[in-house]
mmCIF file of C-alpha atoms in Angstrom:
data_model
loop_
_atom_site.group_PDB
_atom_site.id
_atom_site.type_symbol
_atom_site.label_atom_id
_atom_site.label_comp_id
_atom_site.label_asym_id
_atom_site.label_seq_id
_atom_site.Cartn_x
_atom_site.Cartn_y
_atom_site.Cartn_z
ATOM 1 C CA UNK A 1486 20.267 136.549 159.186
ATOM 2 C CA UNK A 1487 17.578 138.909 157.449
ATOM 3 C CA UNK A 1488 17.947 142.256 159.417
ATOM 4 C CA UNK A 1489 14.992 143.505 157.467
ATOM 5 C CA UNK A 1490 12.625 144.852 159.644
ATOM 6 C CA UNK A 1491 9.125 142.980 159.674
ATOM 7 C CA UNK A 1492 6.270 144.137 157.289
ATOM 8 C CA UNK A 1493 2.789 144.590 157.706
ATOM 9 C CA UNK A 1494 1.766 141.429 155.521
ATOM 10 C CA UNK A 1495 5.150 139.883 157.522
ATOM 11 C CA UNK A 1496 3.884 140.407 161.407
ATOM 12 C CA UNK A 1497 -0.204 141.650 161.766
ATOM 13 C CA UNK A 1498 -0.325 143.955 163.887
ATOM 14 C CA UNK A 1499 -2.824 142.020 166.258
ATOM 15 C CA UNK A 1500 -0.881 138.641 166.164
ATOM 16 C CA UNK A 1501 2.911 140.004 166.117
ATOM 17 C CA UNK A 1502 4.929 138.181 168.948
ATOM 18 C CA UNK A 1503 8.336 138.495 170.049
ATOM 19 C CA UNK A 1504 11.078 136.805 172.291
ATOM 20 C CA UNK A 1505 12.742 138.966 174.860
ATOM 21 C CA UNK A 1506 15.245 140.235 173.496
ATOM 22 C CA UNK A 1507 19.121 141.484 175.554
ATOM 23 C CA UNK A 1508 19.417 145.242 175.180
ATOM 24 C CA UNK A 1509 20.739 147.676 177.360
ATOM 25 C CA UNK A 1510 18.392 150.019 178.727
ATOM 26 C CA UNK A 1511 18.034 153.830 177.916
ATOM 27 C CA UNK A 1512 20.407 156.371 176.545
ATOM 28 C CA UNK A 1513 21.222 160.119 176.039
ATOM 29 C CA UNK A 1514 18.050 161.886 174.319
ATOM 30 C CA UNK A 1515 17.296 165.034 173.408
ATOM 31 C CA UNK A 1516 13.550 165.631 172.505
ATOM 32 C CA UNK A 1517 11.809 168.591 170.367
ATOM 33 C CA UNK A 1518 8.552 168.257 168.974
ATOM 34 C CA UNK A 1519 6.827 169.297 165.495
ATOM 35 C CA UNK A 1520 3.697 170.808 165.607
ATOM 36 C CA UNK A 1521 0.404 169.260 163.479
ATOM 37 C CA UNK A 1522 -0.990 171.682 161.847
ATOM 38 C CA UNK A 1523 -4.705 172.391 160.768
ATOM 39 C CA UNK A 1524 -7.773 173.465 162.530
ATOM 40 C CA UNK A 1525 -9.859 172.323 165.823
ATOM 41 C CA UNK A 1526 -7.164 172.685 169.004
ATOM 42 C CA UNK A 1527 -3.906 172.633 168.127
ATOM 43 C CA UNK A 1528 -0.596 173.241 169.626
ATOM 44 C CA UNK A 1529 2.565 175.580 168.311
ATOM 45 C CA UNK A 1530 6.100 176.761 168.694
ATOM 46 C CA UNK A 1531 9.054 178.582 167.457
ATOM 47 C CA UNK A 1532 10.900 175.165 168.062
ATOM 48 C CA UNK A 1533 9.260 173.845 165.410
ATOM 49 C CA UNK A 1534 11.480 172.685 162.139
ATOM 50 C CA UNK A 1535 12.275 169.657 159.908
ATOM 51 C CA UNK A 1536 16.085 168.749 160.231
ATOM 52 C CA UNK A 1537 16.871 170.562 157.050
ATOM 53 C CA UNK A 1538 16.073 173.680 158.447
ATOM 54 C CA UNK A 1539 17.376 172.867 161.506
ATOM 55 C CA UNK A 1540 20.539 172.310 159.959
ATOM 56 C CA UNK A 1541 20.300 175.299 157.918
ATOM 57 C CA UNK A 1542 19.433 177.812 160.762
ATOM 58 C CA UNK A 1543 21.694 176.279 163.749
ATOM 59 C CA UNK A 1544 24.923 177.884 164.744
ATOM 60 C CA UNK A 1545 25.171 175.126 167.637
ATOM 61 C CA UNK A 1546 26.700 171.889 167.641
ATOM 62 C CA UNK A 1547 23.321 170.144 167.499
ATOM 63 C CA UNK A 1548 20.240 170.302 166.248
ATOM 64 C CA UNK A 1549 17.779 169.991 168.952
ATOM 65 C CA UNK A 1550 18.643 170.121 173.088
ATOM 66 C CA UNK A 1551 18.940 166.884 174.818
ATOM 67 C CA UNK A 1552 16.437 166.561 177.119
ATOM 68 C CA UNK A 1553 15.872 164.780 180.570
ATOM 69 C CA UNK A 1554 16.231 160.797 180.885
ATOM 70 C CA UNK A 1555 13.393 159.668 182.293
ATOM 71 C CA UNK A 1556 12.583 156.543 184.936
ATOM 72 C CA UNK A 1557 10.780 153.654 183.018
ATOM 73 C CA UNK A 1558 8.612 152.948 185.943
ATOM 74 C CA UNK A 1559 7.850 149.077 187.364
ATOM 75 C CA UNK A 1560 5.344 147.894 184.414
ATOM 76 C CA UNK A 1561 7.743 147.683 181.030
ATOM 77 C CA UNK A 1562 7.720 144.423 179.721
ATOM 78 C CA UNK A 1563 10.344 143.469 176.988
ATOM 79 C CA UNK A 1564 8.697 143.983 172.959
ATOM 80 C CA UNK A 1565 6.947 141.273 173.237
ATOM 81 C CA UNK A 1566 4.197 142.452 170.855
ATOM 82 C CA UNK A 1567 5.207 143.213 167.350
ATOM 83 C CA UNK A 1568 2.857 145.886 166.241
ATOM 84 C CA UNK A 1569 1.665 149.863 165.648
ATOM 85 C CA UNK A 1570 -2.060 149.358 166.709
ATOM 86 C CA UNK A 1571 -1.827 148.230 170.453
ATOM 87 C CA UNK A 1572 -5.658 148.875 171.353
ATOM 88 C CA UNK A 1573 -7.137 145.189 171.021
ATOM 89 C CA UNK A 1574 -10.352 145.765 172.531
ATOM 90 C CA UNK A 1575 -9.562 148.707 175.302
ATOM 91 C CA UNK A 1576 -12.545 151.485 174.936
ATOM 92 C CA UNK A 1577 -10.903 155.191 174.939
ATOM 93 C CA UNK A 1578 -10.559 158.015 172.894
ATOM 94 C CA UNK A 1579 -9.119 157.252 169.543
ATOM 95 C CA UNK A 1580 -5.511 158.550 169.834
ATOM 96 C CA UNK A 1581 -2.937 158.472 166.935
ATOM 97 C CA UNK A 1582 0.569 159.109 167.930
ATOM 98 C CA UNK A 1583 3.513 160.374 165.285
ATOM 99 C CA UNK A 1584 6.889 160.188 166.842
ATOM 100 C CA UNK A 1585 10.318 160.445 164.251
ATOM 101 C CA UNK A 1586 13.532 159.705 165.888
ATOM 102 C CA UNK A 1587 16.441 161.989 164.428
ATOM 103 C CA UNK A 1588 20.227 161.715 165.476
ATOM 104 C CA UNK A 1589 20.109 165.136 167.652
ATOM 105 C CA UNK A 1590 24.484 166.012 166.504
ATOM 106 C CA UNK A 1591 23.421 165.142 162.476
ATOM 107 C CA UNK A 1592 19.631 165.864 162.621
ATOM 108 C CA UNK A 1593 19.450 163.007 160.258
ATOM 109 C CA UNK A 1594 16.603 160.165 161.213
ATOM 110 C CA UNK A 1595 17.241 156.852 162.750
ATOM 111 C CA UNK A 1596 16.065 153.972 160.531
ATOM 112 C CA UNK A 1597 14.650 150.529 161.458
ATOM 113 C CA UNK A 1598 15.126 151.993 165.250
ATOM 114 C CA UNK A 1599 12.549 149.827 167.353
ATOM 115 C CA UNK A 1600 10.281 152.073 169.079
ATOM 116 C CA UNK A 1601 8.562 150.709 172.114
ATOM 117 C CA UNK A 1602 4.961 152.258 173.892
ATOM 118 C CA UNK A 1603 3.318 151.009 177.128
ATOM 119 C CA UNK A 1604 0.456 152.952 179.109
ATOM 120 C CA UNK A 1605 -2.490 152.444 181.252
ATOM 121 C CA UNK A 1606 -6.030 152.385 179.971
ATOM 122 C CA UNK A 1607 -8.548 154.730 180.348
ATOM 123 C CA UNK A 1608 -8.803 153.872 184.169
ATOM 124 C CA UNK A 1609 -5.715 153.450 184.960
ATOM 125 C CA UNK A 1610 -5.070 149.965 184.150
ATOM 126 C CA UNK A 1611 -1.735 148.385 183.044
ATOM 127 C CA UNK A 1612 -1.697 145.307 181.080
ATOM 128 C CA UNK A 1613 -0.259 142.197 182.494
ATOM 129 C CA UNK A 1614 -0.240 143.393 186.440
ATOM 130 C CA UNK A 1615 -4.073 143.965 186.762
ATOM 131 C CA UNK A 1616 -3.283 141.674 189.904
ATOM 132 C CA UNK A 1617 -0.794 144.287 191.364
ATOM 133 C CA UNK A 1618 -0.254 147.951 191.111
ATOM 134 C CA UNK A 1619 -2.057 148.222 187.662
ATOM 135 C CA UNK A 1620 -5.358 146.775 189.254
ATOM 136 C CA UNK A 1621 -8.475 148.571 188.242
ATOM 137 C CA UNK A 1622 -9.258 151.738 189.679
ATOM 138 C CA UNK A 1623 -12.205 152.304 192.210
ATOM 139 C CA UNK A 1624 -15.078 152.778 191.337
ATOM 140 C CA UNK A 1625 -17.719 155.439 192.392
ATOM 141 C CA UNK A 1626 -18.313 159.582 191.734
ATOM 142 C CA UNK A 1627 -15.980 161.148 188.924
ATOM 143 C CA UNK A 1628 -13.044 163.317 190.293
ATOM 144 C CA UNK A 1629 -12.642 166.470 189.729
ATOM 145 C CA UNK A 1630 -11.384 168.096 186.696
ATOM 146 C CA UNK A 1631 -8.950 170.859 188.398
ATOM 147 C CA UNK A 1632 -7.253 168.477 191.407
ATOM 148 C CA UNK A 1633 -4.883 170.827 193.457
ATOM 149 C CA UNK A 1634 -2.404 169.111 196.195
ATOM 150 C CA UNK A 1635 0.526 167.282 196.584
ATOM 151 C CA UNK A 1636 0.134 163.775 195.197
ATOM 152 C CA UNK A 1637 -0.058 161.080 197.744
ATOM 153 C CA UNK A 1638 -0.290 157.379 197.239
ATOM 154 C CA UNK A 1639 -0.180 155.389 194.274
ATOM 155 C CA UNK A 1640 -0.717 151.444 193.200
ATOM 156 C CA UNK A 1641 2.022 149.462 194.384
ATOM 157 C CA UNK A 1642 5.598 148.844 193.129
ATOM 158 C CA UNK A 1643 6.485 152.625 192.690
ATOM 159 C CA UNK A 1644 9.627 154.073 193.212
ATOM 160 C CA UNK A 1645 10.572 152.766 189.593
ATOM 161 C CA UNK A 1646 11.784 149.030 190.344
ATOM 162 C CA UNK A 1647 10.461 147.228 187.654
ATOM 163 C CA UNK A 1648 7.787 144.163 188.700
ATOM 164 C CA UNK A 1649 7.149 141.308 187.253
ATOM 165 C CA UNK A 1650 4.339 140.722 185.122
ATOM 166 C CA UNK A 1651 1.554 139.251 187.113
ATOM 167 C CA UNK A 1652 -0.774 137.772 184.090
ATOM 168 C CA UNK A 1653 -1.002 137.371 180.070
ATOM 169 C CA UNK A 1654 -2.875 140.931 179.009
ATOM 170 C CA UNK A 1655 -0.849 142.415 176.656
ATOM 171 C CA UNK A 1656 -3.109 145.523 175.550
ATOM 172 C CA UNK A 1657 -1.763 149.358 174.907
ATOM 173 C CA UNK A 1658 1.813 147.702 174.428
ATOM 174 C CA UNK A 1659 3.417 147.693 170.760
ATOM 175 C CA UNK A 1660 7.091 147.849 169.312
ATOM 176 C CA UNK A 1661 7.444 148.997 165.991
ATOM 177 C CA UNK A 1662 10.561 150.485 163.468
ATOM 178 C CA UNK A 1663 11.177 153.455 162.274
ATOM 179 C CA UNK A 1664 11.340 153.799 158.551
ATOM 180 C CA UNK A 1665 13.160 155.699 155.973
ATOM 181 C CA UNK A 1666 12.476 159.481 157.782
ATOM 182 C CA UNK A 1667 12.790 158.286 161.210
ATOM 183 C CA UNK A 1668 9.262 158.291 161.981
ATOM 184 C CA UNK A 1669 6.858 155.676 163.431
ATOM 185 C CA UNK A 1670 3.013 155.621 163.986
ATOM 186 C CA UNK A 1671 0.437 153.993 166.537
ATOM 187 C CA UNK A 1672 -2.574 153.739 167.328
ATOM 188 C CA UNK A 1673 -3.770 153.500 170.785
ATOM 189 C CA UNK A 1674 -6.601 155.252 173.010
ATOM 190 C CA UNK A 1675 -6.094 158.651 175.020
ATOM 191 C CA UNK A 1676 -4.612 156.976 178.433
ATOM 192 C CA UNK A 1677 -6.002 157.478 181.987
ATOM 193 C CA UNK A 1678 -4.822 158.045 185.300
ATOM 194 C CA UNK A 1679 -4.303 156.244 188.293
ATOM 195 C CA UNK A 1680 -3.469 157.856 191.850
ATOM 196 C CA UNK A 1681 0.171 160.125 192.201
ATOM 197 C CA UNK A 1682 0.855 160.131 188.132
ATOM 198 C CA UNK A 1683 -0.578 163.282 185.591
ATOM 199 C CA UNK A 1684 -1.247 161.255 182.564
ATOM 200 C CA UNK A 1685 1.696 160.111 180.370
ATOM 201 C CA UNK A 1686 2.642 157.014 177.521
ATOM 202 C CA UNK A 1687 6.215 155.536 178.016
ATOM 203 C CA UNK A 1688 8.603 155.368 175.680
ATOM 204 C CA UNK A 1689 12.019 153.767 174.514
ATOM 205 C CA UNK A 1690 13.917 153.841 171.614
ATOM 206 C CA UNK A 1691 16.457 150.960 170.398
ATOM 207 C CA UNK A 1692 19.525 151.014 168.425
ATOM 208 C CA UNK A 1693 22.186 148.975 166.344
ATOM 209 C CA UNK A 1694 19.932 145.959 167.119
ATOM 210 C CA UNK A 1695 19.132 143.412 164.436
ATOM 211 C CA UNK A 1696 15.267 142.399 163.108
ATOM 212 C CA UNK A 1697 15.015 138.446 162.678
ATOM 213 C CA UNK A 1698 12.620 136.087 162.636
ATOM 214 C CA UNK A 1699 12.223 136.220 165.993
ATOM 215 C CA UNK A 1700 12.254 140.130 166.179
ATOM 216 C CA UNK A 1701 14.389 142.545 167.372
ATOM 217 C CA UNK A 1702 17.323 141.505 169.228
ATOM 218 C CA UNK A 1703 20.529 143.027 170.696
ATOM 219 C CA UNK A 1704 21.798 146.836 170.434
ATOM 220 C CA UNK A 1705 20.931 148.653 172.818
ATOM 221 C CA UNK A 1706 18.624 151.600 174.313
ATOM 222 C CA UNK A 1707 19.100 155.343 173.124
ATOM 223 C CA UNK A 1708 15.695 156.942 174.991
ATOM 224 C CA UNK A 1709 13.857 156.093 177.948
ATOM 225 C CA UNK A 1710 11.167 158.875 177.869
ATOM 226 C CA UNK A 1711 7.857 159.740 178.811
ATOM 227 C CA UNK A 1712 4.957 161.415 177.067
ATOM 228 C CA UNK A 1713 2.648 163.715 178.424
ATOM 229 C CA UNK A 1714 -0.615 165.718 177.752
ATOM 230 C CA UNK A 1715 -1.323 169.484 178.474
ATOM 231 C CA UNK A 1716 -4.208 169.525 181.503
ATOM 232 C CA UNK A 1717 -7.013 171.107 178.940
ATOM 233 C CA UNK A 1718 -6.820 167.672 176.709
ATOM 234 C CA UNK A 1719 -7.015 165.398 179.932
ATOM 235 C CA UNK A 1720 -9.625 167.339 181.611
ATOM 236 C CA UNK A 1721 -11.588 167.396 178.023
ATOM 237 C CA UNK A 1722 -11.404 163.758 178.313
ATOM 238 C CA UNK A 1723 -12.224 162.918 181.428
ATOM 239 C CA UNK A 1724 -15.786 163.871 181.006
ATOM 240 C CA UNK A 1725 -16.645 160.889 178.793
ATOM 241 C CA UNK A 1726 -16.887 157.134 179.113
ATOM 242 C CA UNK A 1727 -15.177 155.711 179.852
ATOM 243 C CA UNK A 1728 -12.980 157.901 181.647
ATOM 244 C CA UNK A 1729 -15.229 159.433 183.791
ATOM 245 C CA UNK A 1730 -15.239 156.296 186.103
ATOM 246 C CA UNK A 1731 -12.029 156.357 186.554
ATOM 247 C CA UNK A 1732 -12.164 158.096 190.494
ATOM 248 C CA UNK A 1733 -9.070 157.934 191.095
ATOM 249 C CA UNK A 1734 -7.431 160.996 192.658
ATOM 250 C CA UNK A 1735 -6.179 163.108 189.070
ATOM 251 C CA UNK A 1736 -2.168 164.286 189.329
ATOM 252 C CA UNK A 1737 -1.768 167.766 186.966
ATOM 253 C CA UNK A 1738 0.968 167.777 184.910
ATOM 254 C CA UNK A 1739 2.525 170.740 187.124
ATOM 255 C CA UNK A 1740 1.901 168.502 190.329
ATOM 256 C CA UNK A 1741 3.280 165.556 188.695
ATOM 257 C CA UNK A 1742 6.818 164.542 190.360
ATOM 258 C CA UNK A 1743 8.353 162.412 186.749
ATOM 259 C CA UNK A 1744 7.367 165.215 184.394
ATOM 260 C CA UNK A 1745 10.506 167.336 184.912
ATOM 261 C CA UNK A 1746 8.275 170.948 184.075
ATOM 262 C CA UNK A 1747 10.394 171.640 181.012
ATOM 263 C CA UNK A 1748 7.912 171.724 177.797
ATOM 264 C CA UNK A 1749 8.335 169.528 174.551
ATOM 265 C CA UNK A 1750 12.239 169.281 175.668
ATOM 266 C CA UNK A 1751 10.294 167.036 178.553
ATOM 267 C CA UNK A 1752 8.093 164.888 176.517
ATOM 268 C CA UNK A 1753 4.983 167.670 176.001
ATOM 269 C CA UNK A 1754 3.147 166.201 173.218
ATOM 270 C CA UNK A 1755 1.721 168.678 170.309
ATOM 271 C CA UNK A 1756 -1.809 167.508 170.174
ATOM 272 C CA UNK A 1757 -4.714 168.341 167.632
ATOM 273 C CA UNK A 1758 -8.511 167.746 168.695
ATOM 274 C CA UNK A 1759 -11.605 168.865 167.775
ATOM 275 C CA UNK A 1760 -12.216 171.199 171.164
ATOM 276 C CA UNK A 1761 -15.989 170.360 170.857
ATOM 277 C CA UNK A 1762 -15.603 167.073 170.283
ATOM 278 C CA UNK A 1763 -12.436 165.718 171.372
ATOM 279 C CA UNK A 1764 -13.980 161.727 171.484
ATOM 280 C CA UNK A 1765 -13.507 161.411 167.683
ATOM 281 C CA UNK A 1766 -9.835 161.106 168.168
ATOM 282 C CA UNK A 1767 -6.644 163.052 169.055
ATOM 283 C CA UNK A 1768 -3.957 162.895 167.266
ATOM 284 C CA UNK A 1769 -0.255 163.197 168.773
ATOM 285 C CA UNK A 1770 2.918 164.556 167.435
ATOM 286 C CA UNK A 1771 6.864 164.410 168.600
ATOM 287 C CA UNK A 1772 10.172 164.179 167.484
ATOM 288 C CA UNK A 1773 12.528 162.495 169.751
ATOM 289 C CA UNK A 1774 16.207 163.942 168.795
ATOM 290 C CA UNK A 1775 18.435 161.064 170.467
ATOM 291 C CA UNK A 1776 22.055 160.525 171.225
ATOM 292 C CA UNK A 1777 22.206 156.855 169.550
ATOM 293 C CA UNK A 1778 25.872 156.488 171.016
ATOM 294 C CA UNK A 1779 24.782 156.659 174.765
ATOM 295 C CA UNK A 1780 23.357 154.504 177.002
ATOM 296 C CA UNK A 1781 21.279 154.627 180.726
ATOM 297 C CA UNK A 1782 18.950 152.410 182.064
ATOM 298 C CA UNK A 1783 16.082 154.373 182.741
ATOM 299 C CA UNK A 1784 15.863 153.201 186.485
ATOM 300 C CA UNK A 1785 16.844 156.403 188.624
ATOM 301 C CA UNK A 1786 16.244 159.381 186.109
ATOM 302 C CA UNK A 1787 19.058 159.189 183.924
ATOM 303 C CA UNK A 1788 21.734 161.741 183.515
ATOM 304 C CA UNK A 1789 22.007 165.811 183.298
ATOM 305 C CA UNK A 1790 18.217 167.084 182.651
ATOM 306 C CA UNK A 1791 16.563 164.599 184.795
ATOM 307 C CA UNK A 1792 14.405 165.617 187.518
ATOM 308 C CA UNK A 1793 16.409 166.944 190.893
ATOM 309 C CA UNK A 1794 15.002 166.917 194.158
ATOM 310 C CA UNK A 1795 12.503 169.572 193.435
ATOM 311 C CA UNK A 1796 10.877 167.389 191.146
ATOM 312 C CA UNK A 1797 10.728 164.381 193.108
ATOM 313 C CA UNK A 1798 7.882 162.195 193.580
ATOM 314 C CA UNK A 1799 6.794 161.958 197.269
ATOM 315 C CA UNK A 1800 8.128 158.451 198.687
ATOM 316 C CA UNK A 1801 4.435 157.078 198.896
ATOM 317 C CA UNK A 1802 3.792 158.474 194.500
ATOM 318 C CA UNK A 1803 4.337 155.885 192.041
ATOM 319 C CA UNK A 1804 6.813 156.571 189.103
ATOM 320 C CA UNK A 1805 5.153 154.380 186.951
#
């Protein structure tokens, strides 16, 4: 059995398939990010450092703080797309996402770890339950850049149960492995909103799994995450096409009830735009520092550092 994971010439990134695979869902994570540097609008902190200096500087037992597990919300499917560009023919702003996965106790990166993504498109759309709740969002005036309120309502199949796919559209989904450092790339487009959610990509991270022919199979799940935006990107966004007909009612990362208010350690992304013309492309950066030993399925939170009841989503919100 080759547990080499697949190649670019191996699996194209448009036409790489893969059989559902048996993992167990989620894990222990902790989450930091590293900042991209350079001009335009950019994002920084003293958390910021590469293991070695992590290492180097620490006096705790680990290198970065776990954070919060995460739900996975109703609309993950299993890997079933083999690939790092996961646009196929969604419009959005071109958005370029850097995540490395370290081993938060050794600070030393997680190779060939299968990294999946799913979001919704630029109007709130998820692939394969367009029939459900990731139908298209309404259509009429633009909403408002600064919403204020407590979320209410949300497409259907929130709470976190997962739902079955309703049809064959596989777009802004991708799994791909980590390599040598830990760290993984895709490409996708700056994701919408949809009713009772700020906007967010999902993530998970797999472990001591095997890539075949068919993919990757067994191990088991280390992160079940989410990652968000800071409010000036989204609202920068959501005055071009084709996110400005998306109407539906805007959640701020503050308001949102899944984002558990706690910075990188939470999933903030670092982000780098050009502030006067973010629709060339953003580009994302984070470093997920995981406990690759541990294991939770991602279906009510997860354990310490998950969102209590003040950060509950009202009964009617989605958690997708």
């Amino acid at each position: 059995m080759d547990s080499r994971p697949p190649t670019d010439s191996e699996v194209p990134e448009d036409k790489g398939q893969l059989a559902r695979r048996t993992v167990l869902v989620a894990g222990g994570v902790a989450v930091t990010a590293v900042g991209v540097g350079g001009v335009l609008s950019a994002n920084a902190s003293a958390q910021e450092a590469t293991p070695a200096t992590a290492a180097a500087t620490s006096t705790e037992d680990t290198c970065y703080t776990l954070t919060s597990e995460l739900v996975e919300g109703p609309y993950y499917i299993d890997a079933e797309k083999i690939r790092r560009d996961v646009t196929e023919d969604q419009p959005g702003i071109p958005l370029t996402l850097d995540l490395k996965v370290i081993d938060a106790d050794t600070c030393r990166p997680l190779r060939n770890a299968a990294v999946d993504i799913w979001h919704c498109n630029a109007t709130g759309v998820y692939s394969g339950y367009e029939s459900t709740g990731g139908g298209p969002a309404p259509t009429g005036p633009p909403p408002s850049g600064t919403p204020t309120g407590t979320p209410t309502g949300g497409p259907p199949g929130g709470g976190g149960g997962h739902q079955e796919p309703t049809d064959d559209d596989r777009f802004l989904r991708g799994t791909w492995h980590t390599d040598r450092h830990g760290q993984v790339t895709f490409r996708t487009v700056f994701p919408g909103w949809y009713q009772g959610r700020c906007v967010h990509i999902h993530v998970k991270v797999h472990v001591d799994g095997e890539w075949t022919d068919a993919g990757y199979e067994g191990g088991h799940t280390c992160h079940t995450g989410q990652l968000f935006f800071d409010e000036k990107s989204v609202i920068a966004t959501s005055v071009l096409e084709p996110y400005v007909s998306n109407t539906a009612t805007r959640t701020t990362l503050t308001e949102d009830g899944i984002y558990p208010q706690n910075g990188h350690e939470g999933g903030l992304l670092y982000l780098k735009y050009d502030r006067r013309h973010i629709g060339r492309g953003v580009r994302a950066r984070l470093t997920l520092g995981v406990a690759p030993d541990e294991t939770n399925d991602g279906e009510g939170g997860g354990g310490p550092g998950g969102p209590g009841p003040s950060a509950s989503a009202s009964p009617s919100a989605t958690t997708g």
